[in-house]
Short mmCIF file of C-alpha atoms in Angstrom, two decimals:
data_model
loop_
_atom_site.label_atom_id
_atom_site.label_comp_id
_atom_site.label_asym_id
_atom_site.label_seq_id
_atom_site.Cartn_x
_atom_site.Cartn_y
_atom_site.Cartn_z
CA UNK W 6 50.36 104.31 142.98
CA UNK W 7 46.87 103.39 143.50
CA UNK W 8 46.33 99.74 143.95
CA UNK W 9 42.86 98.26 142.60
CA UNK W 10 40.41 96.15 145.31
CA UNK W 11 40.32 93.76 142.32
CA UNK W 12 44.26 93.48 143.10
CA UNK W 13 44.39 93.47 146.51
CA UNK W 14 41.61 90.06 146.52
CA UNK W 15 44.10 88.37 143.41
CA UNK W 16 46.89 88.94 146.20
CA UNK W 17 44.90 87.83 148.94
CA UNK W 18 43.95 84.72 147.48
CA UNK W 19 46.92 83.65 146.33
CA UNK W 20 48.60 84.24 149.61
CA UNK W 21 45.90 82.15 151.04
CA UNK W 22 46.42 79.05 148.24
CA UNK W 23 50.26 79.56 149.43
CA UNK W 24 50.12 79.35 152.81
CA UNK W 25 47.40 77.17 152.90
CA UNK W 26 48.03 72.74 154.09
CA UNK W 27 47.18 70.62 151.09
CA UNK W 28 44.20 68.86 149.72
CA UNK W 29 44.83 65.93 148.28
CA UNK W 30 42.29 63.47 147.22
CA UNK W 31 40.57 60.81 144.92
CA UNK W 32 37.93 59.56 142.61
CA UNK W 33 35.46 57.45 143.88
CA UNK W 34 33.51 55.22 141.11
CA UNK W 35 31.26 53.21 143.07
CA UNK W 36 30.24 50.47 140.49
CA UNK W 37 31.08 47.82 143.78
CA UNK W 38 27.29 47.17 144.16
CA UNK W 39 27.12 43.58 143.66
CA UNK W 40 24.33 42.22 141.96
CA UNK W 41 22.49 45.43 142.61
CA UNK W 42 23.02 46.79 139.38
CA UNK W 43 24.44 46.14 136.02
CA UNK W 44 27.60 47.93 136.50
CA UNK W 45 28.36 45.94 139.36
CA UNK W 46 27.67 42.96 137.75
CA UNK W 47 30.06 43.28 135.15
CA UNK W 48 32.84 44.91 137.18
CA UNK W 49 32.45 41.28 139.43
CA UNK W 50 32.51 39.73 135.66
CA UNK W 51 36.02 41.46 134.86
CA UNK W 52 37.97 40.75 137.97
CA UNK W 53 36.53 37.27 138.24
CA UNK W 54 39.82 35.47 136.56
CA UNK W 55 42.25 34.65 139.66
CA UNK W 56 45.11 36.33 137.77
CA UNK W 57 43.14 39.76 138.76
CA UNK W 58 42.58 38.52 142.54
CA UNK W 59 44.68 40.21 144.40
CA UNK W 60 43.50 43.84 142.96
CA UNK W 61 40.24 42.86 144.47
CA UNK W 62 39.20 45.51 146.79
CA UNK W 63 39.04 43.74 150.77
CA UNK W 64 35.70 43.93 150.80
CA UNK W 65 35.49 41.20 147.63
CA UNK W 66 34.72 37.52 148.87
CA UNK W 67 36.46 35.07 146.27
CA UNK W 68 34.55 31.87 145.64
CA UNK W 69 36.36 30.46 143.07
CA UNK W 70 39.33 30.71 140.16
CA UNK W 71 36.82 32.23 137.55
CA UNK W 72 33.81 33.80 140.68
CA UNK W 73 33.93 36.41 142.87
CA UNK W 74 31.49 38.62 144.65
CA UNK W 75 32.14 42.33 145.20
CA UNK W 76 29.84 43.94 147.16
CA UNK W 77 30.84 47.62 149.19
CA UNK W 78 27.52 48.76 149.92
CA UNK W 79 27.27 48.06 153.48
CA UNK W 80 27.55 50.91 156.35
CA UNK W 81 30.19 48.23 157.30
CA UNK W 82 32.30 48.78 154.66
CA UNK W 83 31.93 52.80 154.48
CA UNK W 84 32.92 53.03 157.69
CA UNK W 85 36.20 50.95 156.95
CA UNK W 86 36.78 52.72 154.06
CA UNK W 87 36.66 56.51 155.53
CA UNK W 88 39.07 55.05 158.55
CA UNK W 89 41.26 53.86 155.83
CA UNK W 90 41.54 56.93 153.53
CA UNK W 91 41.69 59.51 156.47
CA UNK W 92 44.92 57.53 158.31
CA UNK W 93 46.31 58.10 155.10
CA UNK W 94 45.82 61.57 155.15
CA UNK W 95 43.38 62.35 152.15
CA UNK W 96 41.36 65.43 152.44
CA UNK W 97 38.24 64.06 150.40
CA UNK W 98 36.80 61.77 148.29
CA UNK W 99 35.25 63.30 144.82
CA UNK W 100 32.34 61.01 143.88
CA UNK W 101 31.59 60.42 140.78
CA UNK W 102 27.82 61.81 140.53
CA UNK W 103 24.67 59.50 139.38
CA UNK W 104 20.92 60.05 139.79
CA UNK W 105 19.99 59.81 143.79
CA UNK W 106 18.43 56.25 143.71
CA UNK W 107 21.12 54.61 141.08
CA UNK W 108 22.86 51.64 142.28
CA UNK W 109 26.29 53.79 141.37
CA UNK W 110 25.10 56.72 143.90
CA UNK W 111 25.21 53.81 147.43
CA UNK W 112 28.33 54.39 147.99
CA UNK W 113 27.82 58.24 148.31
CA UNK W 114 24.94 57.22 150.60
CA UNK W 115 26.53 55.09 152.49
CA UNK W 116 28.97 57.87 153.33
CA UNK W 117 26.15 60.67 153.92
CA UNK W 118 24.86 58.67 156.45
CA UNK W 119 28.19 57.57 158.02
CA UNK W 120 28.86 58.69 161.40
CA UNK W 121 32.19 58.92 160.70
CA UNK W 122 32.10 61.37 157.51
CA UNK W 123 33.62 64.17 159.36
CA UNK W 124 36.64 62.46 158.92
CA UNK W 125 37.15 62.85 155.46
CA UNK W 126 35.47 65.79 153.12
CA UNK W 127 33.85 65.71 149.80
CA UNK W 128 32.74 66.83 146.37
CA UNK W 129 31.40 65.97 143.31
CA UNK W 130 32.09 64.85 139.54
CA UNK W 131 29.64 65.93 137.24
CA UNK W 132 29.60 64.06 133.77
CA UNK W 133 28.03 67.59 131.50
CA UNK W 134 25.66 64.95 129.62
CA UNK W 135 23.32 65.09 133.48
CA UNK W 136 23.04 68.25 133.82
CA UNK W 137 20.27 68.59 131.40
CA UNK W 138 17.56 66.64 133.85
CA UNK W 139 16.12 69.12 136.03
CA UNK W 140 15.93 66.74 139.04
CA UNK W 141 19.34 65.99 138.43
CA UNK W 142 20.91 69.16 139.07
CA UNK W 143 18.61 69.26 142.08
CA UNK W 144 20.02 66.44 143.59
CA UNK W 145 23.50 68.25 142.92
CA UNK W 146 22.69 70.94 144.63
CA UNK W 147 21.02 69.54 147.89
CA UNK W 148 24.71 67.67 148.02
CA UNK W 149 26.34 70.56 147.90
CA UNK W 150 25.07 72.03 150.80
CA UNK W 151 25.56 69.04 153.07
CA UNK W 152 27.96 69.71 155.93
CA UNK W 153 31.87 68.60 155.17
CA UNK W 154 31.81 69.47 151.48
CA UNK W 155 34.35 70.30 150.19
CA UNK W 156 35.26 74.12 149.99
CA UNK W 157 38.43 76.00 148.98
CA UNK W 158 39.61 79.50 148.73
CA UNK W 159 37.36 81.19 150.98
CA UNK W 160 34.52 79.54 150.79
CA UNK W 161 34.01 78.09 147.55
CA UNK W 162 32.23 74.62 147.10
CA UNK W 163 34.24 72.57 144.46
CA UNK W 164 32.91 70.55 141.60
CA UNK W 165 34.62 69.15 138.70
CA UNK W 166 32.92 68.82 135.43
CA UNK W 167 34.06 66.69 132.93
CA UNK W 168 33.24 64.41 129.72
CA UNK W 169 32.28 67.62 127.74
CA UNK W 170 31.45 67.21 124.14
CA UNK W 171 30.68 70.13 121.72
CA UNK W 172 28.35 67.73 119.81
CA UNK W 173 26.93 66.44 122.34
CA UNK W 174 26.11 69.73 124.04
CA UNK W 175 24.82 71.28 121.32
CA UNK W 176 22.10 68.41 120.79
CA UNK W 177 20.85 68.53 124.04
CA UNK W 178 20.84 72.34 124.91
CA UNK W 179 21.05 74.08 121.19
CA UNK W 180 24.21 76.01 121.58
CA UNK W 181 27.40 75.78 124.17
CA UNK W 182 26.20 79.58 125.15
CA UNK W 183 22.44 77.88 126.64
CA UNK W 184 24.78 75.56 128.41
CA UNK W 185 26.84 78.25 130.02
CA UNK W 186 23.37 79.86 130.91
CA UNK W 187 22.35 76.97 132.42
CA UNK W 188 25.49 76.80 134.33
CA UNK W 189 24.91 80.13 135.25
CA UNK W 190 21.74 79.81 136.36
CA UNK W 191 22.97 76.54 138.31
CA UNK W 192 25.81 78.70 140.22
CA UNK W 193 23.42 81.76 140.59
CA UNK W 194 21.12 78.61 142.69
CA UNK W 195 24.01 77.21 144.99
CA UNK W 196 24.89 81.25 145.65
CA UNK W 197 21.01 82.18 146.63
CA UNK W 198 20.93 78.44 148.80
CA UNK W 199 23.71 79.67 150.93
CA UNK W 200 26.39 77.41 149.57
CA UNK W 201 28.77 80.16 147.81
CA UNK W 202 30.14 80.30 144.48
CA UNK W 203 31.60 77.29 143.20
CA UNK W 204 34.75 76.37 142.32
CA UNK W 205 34.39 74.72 138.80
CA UNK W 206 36.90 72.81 137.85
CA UNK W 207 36.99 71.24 133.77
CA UNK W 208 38.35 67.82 133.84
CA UNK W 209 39.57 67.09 129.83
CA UNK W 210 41.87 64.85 128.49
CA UNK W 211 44.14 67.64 126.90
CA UNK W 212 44.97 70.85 129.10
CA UNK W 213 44.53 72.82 125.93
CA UNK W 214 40.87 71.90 125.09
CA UNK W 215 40.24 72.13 128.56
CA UNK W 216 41.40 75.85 129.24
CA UNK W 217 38.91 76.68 126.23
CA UNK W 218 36.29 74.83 128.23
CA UNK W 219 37.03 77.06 131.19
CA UNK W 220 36.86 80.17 129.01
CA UNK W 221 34.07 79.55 127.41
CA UNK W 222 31.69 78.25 130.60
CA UNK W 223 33.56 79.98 132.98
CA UNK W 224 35.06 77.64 134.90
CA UNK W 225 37.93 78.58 137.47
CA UNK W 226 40.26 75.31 137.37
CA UNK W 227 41.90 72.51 134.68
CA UNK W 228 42.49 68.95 135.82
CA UNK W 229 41.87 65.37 134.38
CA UNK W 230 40.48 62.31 135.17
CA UNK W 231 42.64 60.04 133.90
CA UNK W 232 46.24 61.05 132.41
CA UNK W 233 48.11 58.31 130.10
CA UNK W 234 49.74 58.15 127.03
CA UNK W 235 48.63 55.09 125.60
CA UNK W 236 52.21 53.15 126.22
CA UNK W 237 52.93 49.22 125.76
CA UNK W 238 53.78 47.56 129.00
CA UNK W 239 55.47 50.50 130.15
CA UNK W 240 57.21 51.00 133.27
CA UNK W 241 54.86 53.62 136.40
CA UNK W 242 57.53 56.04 135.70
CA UNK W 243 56.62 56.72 132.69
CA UNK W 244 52.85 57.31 133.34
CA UNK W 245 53.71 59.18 136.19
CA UNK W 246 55.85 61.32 133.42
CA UNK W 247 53.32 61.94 131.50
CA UNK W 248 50.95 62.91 134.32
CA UNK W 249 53.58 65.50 135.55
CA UNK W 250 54.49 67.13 132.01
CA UNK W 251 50.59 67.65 131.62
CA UNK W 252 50.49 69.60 135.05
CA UNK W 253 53.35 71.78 133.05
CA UNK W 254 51.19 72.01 130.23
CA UNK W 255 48.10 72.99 131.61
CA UNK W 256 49.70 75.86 133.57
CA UNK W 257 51.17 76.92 130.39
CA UNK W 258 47.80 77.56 129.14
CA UNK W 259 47.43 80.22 132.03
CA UNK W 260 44.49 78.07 133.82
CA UNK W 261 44.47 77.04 137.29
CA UNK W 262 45.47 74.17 138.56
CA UNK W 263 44.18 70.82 140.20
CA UNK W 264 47.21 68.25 139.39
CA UNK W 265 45.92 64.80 138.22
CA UNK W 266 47.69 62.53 140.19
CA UNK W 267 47.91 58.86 138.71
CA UNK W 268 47.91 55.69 140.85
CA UNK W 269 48.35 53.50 137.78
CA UNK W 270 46.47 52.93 134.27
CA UNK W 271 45.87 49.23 133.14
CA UNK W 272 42.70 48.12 131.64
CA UNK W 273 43.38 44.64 130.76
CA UNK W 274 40.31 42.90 133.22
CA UNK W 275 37.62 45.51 131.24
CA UNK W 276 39.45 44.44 127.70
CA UNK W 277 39.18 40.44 127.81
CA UNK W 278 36.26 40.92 129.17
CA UNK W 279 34.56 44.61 128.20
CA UNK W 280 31.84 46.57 130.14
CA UNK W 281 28.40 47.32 128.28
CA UNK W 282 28.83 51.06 128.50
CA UNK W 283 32.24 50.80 126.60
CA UNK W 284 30.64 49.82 123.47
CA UNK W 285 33.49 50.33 121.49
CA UNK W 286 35.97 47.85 123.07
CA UNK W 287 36.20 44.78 121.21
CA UNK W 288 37.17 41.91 123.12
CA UNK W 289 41.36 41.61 123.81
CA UNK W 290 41.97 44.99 121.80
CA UNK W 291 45.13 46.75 122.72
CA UNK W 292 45.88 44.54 125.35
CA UNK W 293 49.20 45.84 125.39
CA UNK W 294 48.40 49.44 126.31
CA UNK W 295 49.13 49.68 130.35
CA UNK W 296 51.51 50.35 132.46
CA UNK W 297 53.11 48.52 135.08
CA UNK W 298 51.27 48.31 138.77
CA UNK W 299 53.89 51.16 140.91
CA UNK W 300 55.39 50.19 144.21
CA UNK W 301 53.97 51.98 146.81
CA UNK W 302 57.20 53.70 147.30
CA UNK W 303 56.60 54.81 143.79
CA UNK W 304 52.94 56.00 144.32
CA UNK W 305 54.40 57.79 147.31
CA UNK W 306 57.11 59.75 145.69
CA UNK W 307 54.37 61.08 142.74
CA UNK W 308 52.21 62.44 145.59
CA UNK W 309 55.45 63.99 147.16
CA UNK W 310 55.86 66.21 143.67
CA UNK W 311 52.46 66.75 143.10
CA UNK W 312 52.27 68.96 146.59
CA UNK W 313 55.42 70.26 146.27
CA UNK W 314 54.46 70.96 142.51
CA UNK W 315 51.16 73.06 144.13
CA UNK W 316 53.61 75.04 146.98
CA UNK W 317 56.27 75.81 144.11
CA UNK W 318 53.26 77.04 141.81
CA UNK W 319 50.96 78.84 144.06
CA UNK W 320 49.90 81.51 141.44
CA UNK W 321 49.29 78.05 139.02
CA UNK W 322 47.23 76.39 141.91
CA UNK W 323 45.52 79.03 144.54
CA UNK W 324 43.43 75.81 145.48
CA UNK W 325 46.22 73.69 147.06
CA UNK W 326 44.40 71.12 145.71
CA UNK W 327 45.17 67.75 144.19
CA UNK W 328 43.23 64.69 143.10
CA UNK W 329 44.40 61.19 142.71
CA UNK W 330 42.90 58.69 139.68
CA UNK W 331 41.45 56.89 141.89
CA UNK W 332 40.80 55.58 145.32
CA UNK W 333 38.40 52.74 143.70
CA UNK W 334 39.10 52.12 139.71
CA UNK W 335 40.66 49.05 140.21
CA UNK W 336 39.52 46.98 137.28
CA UNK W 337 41.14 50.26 135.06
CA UNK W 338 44.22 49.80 137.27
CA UNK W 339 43.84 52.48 139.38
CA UNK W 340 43.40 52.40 143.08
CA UNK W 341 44.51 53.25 146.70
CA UNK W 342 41.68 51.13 148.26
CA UNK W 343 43.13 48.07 150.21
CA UNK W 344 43.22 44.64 148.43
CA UNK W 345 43.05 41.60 148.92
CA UNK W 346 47.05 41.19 147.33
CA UNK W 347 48.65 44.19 148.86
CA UNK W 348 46.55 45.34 151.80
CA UNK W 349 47.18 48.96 152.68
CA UNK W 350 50.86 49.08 151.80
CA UNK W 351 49.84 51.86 149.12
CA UNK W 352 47.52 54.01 151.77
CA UNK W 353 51.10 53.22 154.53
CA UNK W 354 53.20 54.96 151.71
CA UNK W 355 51.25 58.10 151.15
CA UNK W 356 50.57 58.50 154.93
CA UNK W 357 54.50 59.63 154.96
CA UNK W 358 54.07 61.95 152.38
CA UNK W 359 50.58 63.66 153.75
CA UNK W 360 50.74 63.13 157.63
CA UNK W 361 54.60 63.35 158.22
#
């Protein structure tokens, strides 16, 4: 029997996702600016009551019960930071993407000009509502082709795009199918640049919508950026539940991979005290819904089934890849980052999972 070249590369790359070490990593939201920007202002704002304290990241200087100053944008502080997450044995950092000279892209800076960034990869998250500035999607693809980003599957620079919105498409490009030219004619750019053909990857809040995503823009890859299921004062377990029963459910769809891996989910810091660009919180609303901070223990043992999850599903995940919400969302109650309460007992934890 004949046996198609279309076959034989299927094969290939799966053998390759199987046999292949792997890559697990996490969001980076870099809103710890300080008073350099709004964001940071009112990130300082929500973790300013002592009871939040000791989530504070270890660069954040506390001044008083109800003040604190958090401020990561030194080379200083990069530097610590890509030590920290590489002893721990993360593969990259996904940044969250902003305009080049936004307060929210110094942290990506910072690490561009680190010289300690071979240390730890990287890639990008692209909210959809960007792409439609020109210079934008410039900037996106001059990142791409910087050295130590983050490729998979022979070659294949990785993005995740996420926050898509039918409505909101349509309004800015006319139709979903001059959006998939657009990200056509995006991909056709990083291809002619040199950088290969990326790796999309649809981040969506329900594997279901997001396999149609992939479909229809032709995307290669589910995932999330933030898995929960809305529970009272529930126990990790359970969030860590749900996070694992949606990597079941998104393979079901017959997508690819990237298992959302959840470090914890409790917003209380942005709800008595709510962010400008979440306009719709009302002040102490659902206070209730979060889940219980895990023990690193815990946070170790849901990385431990989220790559054995990826070895026992290579056909489901050809990347190998993971990604953990989040190395630095620590007023939404998710973080690996070291603080000032717990130092790096959650980065000691995961070390034994990814650098036995």
């Amino acid at each position: 029997m004949k046996t198609s070249l279309f076959t034989l590369c299927a094969v290939t790359a799966t053998l390759a996702g199987a046999n292949a070490a792997p890559l697990v990593g996490a969001i980076r939201w870099d809103a710890w600016h300080g008073e350099q920007g709004a964001p940071g202002r009112a990130v300082q704002r929500a973790l300013g009551p002592k009871e939040w304290h000791s989530r504070l990241p270890f660069f954040a200087v506390v001044r008083g019960d109800d003040d604190v100053t958090i401020d990561g944008t030194s080379q200083e502080v990069m530097d610590k930071e890509i030590d920290y997450a590489s002893s721990a044995g993360l593969a990259y950092w996904a940044f969250v993407t902003y305009p080049e000279n936004d307060a929210m892209s110094l942290g990506l800076k910072r690490y561009l000009s680190s010289k300690k960034r071979d240390k730890i990869k990287f890639c990008l998250i692209v909210e959809s509502s960007r792409l439609h500035d020109q210079s934008y999607r410039n900037h996106l693809l001059s990142l791409m082709a910087e050295p130590g980003y983050l490729k998979v599957l022979g070659g294949r620079p990785v993005w995740h795009l996420g926050f898509l919105s039918e409505e909101n498409l349509k309004k800015q490009w006319g139709s979903l199918e001059e959006f998939r030219r657009a990200l056509d004619d995006f991909r056709a750019a990083l291809r002619q640049k040199g950088s290969g053909d990326p790796y999309t990857v649809i981040m969506d809040f329900g594997p279901v919508q997001g396999k149609k995503w992939m479909d229809t823009l032709g995307a290669q890859a589910i995932s999330d950026y933030a898995a929960n299921g809305g529970k009272s004062a529930a126990p990790y377990s359970e969030l860590t539940a749900y996070a694992e029963k949606f990597w079941d459910i998104s393979k079901g769809t017959g997508a690819n991979v990237v298992p959302i891996i959840m470090s914890g989910w409790d917003r209380r810091p942005r709800i008595a005290r709510p962010v400008p660009w979440e306009v719709w919180q009302k002040p102490g609303a659902n206070a209730d819904k979060y889940y219980q901070a895990p023990t690193p223990a815990e946070l170790a043992s849901h990385v431990s089934r989220a790559v054995k999850w990826m070895q026992n599903n290579p056909d489901a995940a050809p990347s190998q890849m993971a990604i953990i919400y989040a190395w630095n969302e620590n007023d939404e109650g998710g973080w690996l980052v070291p603080t000032l309460g717990d130092g790096t007992a959650r980065l000691d934890a995961i070390a034994k999972v990814l650098k036995p």
